[in-house]
mmCIF file with all atom_site columns, C-alpha atoms in Angstrom:
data_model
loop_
_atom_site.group_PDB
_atom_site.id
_atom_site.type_symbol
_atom_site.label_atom_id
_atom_site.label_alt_id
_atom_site.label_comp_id
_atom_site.label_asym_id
_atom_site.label_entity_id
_atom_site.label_seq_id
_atom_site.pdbx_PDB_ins_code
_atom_site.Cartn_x
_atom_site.Cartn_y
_atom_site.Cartn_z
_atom_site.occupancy
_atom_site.B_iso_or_equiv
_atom_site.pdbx_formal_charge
_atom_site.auth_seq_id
_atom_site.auth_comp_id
_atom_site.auth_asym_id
_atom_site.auth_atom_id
_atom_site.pdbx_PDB_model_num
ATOM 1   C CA . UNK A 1 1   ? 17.079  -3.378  -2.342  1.00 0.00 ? 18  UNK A CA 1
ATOM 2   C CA . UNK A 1 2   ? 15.507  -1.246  -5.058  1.00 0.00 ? 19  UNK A CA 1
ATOM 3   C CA . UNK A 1 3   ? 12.000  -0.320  -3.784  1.00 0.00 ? 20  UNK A CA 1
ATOM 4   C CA . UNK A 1 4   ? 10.369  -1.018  -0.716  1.00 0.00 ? 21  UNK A CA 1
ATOM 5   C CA . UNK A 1 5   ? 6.090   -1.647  -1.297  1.00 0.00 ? 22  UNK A CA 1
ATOM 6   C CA . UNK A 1 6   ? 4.143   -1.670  1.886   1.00 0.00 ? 23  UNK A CA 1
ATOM 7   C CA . UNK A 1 7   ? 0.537   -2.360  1.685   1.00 0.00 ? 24  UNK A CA 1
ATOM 8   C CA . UNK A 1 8   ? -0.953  -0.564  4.702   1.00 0.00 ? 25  UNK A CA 1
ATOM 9   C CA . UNK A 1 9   ? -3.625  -2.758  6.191   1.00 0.00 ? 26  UNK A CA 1
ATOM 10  C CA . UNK A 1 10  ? -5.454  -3.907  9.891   1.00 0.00 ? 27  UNK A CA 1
ATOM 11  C CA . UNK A 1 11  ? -3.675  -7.919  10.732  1.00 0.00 ? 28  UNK A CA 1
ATOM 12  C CA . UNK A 1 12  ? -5.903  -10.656 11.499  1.00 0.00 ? 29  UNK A CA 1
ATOM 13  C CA . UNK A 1 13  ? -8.566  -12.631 10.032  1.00 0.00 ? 30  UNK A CA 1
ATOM 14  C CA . UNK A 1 14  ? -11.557 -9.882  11.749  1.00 0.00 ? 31  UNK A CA 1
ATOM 15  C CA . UNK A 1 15  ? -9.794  -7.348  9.029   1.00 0.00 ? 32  UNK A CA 1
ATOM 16  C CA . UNK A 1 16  ? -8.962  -9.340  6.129   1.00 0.00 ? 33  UNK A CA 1
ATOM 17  C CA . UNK A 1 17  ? -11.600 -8.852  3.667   1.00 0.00 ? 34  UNK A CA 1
ATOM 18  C CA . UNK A 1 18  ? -11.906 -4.787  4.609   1.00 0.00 ? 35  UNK A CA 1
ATOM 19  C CA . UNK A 1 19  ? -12.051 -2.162  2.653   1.00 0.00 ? 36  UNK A CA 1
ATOM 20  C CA . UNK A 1 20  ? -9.480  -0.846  4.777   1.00 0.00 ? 37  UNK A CA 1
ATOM 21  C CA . UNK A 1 21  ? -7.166  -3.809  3.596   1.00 0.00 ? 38  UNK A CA 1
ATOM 22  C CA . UNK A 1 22  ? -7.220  -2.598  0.385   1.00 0.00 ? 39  UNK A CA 1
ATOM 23  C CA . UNK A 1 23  ? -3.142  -2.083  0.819   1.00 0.00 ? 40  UNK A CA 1
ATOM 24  C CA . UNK A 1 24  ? -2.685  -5.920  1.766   1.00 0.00 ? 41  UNK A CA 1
ATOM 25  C CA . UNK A 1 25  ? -4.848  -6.767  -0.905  1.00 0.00 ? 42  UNK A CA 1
ATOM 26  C CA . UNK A 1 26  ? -2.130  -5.270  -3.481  1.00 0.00 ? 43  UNK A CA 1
ATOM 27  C CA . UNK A 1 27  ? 1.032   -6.672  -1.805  1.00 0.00 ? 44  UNK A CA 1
ATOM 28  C CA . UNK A 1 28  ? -0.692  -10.257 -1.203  1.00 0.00 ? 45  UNK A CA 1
ATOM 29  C CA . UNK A 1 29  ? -1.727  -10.221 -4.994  1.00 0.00 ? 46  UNK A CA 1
ATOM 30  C CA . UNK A 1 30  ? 2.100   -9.379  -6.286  1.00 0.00 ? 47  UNK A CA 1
ATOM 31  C CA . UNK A 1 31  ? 3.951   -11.699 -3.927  1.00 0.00 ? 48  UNK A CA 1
ATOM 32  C CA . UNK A 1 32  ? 1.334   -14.227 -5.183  1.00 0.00 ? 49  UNK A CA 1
ATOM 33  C CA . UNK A 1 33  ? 1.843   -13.434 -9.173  1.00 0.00 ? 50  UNK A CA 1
ATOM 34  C CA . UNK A 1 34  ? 5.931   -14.335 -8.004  1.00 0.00 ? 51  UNK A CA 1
ATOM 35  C CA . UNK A 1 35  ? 5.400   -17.231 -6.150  1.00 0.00 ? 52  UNK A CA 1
ATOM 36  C CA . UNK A 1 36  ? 7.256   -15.771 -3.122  1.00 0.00 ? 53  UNK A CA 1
ATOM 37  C CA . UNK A 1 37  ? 6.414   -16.175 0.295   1.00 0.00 ? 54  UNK A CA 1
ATOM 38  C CA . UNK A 1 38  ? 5.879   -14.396 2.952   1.00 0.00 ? 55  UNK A CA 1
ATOM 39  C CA . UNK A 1 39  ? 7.735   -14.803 6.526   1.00 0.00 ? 56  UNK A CA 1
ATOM 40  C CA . UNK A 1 40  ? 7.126   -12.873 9.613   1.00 0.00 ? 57  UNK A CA 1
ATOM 41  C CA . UNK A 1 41  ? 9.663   -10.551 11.117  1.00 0.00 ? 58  UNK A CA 1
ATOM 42  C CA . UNK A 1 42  ? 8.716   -10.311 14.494  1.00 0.00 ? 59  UNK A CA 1
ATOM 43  C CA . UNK A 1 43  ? 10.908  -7.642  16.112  1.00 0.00 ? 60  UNK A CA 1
ATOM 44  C CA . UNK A 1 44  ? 10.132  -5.467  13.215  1.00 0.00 ? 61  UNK A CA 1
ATOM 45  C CA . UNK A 1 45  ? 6.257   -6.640  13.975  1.00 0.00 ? 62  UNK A CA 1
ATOM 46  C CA . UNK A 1 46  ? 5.868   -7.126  9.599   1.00 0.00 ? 63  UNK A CA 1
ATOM 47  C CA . UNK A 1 47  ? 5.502   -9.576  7.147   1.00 0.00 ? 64  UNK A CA 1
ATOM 48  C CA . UNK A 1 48  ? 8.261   -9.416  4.267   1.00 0.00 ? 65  UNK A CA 1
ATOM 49  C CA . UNK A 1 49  ? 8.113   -11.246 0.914   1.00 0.00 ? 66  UNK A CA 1
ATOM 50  C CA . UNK A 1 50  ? 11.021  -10.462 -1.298  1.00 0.00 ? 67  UNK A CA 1
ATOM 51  C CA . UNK A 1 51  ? 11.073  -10.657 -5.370  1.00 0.00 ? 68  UNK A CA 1
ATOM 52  C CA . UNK A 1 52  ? 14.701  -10.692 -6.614  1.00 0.00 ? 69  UNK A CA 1
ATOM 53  C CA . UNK A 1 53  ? 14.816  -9.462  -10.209 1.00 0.00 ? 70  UNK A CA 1
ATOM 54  C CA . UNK A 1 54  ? 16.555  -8.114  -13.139 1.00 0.00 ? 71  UNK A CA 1
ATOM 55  C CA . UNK A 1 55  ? 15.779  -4.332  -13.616 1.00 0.00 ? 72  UNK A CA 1
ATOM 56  C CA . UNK A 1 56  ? 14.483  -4.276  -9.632  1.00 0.00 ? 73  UNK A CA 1
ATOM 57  C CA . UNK A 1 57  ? 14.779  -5.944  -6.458  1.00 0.00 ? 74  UNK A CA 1
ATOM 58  C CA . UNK A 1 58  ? 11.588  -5.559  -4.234  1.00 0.00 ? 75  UNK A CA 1
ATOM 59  C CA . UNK A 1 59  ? 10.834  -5.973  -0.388  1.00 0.00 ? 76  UNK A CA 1
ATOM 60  C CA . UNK A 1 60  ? 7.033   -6.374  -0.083  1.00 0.00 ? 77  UNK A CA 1
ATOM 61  C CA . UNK A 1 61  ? 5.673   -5.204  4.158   1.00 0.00 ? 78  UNK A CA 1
ATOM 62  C CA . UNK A 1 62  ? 2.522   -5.989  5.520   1.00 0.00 ? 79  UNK A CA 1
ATOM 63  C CA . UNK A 1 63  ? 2.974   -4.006  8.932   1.00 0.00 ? 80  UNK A CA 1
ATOM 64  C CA . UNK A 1 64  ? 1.583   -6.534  11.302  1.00 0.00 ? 81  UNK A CA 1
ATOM 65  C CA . UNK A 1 65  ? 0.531   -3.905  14.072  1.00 0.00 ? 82  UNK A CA 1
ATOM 66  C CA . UNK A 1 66  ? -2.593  -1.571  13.290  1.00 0.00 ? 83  UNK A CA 1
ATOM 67  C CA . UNK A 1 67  ? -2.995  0.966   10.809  1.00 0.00 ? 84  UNK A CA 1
ATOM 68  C CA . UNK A 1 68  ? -2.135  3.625   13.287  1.00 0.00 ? 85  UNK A CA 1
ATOM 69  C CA . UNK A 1 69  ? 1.007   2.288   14.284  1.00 0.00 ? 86  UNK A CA 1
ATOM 70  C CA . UNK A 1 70  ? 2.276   1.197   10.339  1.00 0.00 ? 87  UNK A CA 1
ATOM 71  C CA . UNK A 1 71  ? 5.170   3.809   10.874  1.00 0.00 ? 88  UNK A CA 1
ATOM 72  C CA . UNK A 1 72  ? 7.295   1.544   12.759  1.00 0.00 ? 89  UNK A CA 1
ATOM 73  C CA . UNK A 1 73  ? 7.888   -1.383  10.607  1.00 0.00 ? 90  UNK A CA 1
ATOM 74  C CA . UNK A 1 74  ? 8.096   0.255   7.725   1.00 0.00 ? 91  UNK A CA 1
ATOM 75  C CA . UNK A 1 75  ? 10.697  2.443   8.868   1.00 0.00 ? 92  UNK A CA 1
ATOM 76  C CA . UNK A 1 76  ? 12.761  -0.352  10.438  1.00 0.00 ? 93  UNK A CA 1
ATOM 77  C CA . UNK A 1 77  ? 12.901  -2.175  7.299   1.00 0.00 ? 94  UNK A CA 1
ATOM 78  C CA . UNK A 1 78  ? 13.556  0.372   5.433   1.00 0.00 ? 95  UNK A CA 1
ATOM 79  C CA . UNK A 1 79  ? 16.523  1.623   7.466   1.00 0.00 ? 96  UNK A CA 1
ATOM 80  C CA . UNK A 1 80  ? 17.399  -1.868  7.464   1.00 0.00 ? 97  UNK A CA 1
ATOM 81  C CA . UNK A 1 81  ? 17.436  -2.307  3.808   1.00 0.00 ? 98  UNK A CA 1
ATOM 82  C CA . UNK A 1 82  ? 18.718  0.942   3.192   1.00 0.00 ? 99  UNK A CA 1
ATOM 83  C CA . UNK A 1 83  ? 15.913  2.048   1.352   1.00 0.00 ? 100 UNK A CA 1
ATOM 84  C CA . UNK A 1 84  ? 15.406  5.707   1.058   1.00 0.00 ? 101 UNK A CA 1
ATOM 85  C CA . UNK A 1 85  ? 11.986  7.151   1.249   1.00 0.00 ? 102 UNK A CA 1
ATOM 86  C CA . UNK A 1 86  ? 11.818  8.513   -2.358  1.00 0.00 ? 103 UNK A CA 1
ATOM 87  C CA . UNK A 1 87  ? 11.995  4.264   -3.142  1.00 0.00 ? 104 UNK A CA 1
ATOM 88  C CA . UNK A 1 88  ? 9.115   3.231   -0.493  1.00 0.00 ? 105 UNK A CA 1
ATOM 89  C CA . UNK A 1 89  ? 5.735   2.932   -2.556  1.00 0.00 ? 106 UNK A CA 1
ATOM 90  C CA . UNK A 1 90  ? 3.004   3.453   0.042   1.00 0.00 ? 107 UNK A CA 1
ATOM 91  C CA . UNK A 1 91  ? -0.011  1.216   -1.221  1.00 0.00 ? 108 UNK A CA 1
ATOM 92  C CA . UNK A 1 92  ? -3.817  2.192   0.962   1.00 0.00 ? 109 UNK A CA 1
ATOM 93  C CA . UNK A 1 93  ? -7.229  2.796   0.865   1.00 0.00 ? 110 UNK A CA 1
ATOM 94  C CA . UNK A 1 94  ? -8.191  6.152   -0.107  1.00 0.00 ? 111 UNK A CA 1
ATOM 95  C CA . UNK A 1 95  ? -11.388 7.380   0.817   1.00 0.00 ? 112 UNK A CA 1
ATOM 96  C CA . UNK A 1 96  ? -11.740 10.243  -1.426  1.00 0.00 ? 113 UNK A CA 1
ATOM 97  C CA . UNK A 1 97  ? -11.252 7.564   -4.963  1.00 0.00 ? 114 UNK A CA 1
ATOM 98  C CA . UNK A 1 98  ? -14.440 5.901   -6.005  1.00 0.00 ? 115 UNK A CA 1
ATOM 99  C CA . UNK A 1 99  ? -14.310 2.069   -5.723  1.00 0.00 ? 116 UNK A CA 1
ATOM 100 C CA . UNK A 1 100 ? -12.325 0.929   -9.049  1.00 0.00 ? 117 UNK A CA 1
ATOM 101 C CA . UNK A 1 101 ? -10.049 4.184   -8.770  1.00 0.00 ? 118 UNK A CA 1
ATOM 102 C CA . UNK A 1 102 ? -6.248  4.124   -8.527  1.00 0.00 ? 119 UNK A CA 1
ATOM 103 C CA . UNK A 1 103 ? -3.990  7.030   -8.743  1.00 0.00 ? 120 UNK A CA 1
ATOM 104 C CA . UNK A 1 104 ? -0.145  7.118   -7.734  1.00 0.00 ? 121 UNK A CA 1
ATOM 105 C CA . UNK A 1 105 ? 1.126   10.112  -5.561  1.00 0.00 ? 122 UNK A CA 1
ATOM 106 C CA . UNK A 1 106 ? 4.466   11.702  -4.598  1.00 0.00 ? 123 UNK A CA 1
ATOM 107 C CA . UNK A 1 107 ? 4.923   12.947  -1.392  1.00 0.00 ? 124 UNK A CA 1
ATOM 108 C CA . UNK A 1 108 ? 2.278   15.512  -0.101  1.00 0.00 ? 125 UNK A CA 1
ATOM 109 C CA . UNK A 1 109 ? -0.412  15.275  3.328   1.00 0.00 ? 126 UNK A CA 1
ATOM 110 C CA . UNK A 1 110 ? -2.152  12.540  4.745   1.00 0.00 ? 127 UNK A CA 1
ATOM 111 C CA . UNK A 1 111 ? -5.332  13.528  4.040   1.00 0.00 ? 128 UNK A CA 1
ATOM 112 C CA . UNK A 1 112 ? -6.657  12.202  7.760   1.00 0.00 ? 129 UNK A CA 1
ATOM 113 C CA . UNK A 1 113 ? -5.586  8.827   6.692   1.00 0.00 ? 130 UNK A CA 1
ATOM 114 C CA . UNK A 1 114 ? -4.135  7.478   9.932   1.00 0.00 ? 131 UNK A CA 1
ATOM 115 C CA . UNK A 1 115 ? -1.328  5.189   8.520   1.00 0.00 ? 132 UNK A CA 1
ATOM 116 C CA . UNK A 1 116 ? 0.129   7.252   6.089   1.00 0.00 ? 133 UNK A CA 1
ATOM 117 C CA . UNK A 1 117 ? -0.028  10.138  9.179   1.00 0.00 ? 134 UNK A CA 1
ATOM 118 C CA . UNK A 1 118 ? 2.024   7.293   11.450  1.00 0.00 ? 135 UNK A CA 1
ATOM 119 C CA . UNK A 1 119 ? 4.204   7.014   8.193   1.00 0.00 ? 136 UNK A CA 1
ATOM 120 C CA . UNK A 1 120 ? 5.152   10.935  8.364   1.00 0.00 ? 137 UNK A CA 1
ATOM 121 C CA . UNK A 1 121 ? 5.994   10.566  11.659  1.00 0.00 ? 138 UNK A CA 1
ATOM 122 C CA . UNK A 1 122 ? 8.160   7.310   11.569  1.00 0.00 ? 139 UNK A CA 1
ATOM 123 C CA . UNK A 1 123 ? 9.749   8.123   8.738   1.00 0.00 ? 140 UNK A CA 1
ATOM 124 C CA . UNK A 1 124 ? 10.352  11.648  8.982   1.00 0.00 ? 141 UNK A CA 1
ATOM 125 C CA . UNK A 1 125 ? 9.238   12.701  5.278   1.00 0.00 ? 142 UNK A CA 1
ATOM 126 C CA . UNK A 1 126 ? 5.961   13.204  3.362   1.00 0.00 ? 143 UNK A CA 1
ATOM 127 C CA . UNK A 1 127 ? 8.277   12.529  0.221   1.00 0.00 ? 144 UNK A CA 1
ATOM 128 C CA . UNK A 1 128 ? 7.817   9.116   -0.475  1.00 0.00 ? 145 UNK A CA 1
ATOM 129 C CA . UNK A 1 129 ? 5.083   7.561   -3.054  1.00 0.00 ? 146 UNK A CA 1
ATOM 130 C CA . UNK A 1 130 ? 1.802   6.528   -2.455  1.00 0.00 ? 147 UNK A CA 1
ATOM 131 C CA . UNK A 1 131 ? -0.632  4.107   -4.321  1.00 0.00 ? 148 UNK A CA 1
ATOM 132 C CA . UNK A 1 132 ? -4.050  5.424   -3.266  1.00 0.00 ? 149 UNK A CA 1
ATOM 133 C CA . UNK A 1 133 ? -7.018  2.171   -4.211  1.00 0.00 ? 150 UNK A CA 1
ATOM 134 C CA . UNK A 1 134 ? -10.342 4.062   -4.289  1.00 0.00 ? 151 UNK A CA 1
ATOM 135 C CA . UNK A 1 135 ? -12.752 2.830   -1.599  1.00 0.00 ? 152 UNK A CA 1
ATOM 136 C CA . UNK A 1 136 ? -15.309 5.360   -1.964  1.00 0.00 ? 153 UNK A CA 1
ATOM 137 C CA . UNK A 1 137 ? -16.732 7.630   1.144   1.00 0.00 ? 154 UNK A CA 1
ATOM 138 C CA . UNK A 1 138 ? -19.996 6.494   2.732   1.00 0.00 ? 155 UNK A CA 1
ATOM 139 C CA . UNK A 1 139 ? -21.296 10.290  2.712   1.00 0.00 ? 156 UNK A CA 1
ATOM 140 C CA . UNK A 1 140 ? -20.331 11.714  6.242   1.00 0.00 ? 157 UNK A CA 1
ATOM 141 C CA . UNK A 1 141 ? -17.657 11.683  8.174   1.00 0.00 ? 158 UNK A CA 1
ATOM 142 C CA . UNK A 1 142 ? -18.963 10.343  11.056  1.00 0.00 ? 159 UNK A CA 1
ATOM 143 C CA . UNK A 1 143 ? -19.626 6.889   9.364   1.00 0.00 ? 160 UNK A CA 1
ATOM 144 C CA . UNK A 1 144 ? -15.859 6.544   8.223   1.00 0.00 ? 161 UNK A CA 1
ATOM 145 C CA . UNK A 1 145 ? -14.373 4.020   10.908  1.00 0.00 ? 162 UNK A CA 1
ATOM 146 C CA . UNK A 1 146 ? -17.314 1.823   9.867   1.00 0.00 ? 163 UNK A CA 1
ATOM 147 C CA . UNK A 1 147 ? -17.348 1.793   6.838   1.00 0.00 ? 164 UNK A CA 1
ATOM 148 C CA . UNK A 1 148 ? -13.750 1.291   5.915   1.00 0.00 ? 165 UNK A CA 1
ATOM 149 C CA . UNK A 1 149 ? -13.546 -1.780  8.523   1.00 0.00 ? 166 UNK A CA 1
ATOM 150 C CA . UNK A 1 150 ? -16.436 -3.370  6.685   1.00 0.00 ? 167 UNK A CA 1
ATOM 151 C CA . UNK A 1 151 ? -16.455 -5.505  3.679   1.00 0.00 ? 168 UNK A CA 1
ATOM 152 C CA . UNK A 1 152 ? -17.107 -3.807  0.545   1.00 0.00 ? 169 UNK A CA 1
ATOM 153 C CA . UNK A 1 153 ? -20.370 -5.134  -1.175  1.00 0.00 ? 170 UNK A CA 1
ATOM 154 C CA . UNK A 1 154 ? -19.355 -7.566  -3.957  1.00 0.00 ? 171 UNK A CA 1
ATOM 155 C CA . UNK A 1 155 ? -19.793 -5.297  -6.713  1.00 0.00 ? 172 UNK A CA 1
ATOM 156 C CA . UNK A 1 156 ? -17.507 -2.781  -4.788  1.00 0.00 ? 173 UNK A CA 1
ATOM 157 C CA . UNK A 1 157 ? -15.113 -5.740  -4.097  1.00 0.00 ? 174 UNK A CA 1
ATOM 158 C CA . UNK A 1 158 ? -14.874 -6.449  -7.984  1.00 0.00 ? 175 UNK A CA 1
ATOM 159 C CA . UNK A 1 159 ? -14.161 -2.951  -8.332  1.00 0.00 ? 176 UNK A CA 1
ATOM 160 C CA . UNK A 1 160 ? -11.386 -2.611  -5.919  1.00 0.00 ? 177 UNK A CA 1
ATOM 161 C CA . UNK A 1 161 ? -9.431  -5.362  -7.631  1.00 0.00 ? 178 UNK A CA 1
ATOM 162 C CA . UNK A 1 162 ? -10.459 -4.197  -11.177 1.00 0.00 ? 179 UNK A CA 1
ATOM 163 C CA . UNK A 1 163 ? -8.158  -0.883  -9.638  1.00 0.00 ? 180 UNK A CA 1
ATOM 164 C CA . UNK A 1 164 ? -5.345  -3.225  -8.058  1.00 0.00 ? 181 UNK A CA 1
ATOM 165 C CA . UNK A 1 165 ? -5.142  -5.717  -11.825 1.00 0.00 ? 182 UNK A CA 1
ATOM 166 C CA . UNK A 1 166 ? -4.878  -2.260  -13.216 1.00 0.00 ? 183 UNK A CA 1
ATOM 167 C CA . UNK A 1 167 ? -2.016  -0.698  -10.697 1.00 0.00 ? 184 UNK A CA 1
ATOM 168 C CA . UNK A 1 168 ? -0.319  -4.014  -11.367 1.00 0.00 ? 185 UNK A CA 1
ATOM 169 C CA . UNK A 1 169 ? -0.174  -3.788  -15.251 1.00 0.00 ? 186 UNK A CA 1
ATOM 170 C CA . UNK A 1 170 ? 1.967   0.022   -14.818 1.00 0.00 ? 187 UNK A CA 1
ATOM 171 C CA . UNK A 1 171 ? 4.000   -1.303  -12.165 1.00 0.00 ? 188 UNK A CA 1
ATOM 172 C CA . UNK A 1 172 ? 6.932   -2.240  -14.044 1.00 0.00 ? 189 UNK A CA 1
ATOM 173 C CA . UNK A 1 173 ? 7.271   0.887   -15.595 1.00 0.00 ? 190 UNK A CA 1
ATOM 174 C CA . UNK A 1 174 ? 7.109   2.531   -12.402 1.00 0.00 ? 191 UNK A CA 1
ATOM 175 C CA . UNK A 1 175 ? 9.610   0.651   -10.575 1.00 0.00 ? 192 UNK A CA 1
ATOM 176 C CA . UNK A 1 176 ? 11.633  0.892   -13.525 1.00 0.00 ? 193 UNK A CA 1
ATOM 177 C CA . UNK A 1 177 ? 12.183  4.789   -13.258 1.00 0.00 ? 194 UNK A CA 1
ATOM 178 C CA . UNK A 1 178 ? 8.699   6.062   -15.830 1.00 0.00 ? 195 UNK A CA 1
ATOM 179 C CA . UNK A 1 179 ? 6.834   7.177   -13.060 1.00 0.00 ? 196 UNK A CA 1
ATOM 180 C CA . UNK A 1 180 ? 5.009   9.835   -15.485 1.00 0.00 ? 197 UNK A CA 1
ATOM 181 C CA . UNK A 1 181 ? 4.242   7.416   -17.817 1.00 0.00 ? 198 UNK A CA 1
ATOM 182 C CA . UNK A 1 182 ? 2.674   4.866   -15.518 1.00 0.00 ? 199 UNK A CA 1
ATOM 183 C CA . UNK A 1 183 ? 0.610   7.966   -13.879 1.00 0.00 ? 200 UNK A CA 1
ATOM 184 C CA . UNK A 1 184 ? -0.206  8.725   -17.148 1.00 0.00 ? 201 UNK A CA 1
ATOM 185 C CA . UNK A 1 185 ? -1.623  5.338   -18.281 1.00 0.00 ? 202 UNK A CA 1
ATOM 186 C CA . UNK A 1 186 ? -3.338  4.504   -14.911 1.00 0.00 ? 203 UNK A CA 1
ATOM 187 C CA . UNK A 1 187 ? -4.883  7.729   -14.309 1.00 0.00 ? 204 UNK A CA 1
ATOM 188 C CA . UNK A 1 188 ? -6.745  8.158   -17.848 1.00 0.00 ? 205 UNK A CA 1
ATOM 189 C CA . UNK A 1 189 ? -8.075  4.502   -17.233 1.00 0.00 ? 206 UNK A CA 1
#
């Protein structure tokens, strides 16, 4: 396995159209451009979709336990797979974007984002790449929990995917080793 993409996310329908589920968003949207499906691994509590293909082979995760608790199954599959953490891209809603925002990131803090925290942990890095998908911030900090398990407004929502159509059009160069240059195209957009 060449990368490993896990779009961090809450599971069930309560959650699904959240901006919190921005990761799942991403993930569902790839595995959907392949045609690939998706099959539940329950002792690893994830979904996996896998897209065999010349120049990369990718496992996609949707961790199928809460955001706080994504660590798990992504480690286990990626320990499985034998995917290091330098080849685990790390796709969740970031607070601190503005709707329509996307910006790839190596390794650093989790920012109070409770998955990628749960992520440190499990795997036992900060170096491993992140897709951050710009939710916006509702203005204090004490509105956070509701406002990222709400649905976006749909002029938010079209933003949000604008960001994820846009992710997905550097990917390729990303997964194929030009990391600078897809940073470079998606973050002057």
């Amino acid at each position: 396995m060449d990368w490993l993409i896990a779009g961090l996310g809450n599971p069930g329908p309560d959650y699904a159209k959240t901006r919190h589920n921005a990761g799942f968003c991403f993930v569902q949207e790839l595995a959907r451009r392949h045609n690939v499906p998706w099959r539940l691994e329950k002792p690893w509590k994830t979904e996996l979709a896998r897209i065999p293909g010349p120049g990369h082979d990718l496992l996609l995760l949707q961790p199928q336990d809460f955001m706080n608790r994504s660590g798990g199954p992504v480690q286990a599959a990626a320990a499985f797979y034998r995917v290091p953490p330098a080849r685990v891209l790390v796709v969740h809603d970031e607070l601190d974007l503005p709707a329509g925002v996307a910006r790839f990131k190596w390794a650093g803090g989790h920012g109070g984002h409770n998955g990628l925290r749960d992520l440190d942990r499990a795997l036992g890095t900060r170096d491993y790449w992140r897709l951050r998908i710009g939710i916006g911030h509702p203005g204090h900090k004490d509105r956070v929990v509701g406002y990222v398990l709400a649905r976006p407004s749909s002029a938010e929502e079209a933003e949000i995917h604008a960001a994820i159509e846009r992710s997905m059009s550097v990917l390729d160069d990303f997964l194929a080793g030009r990391q600078e240059a897809a940073m470079k195209t998606l973050h002057s957009e």
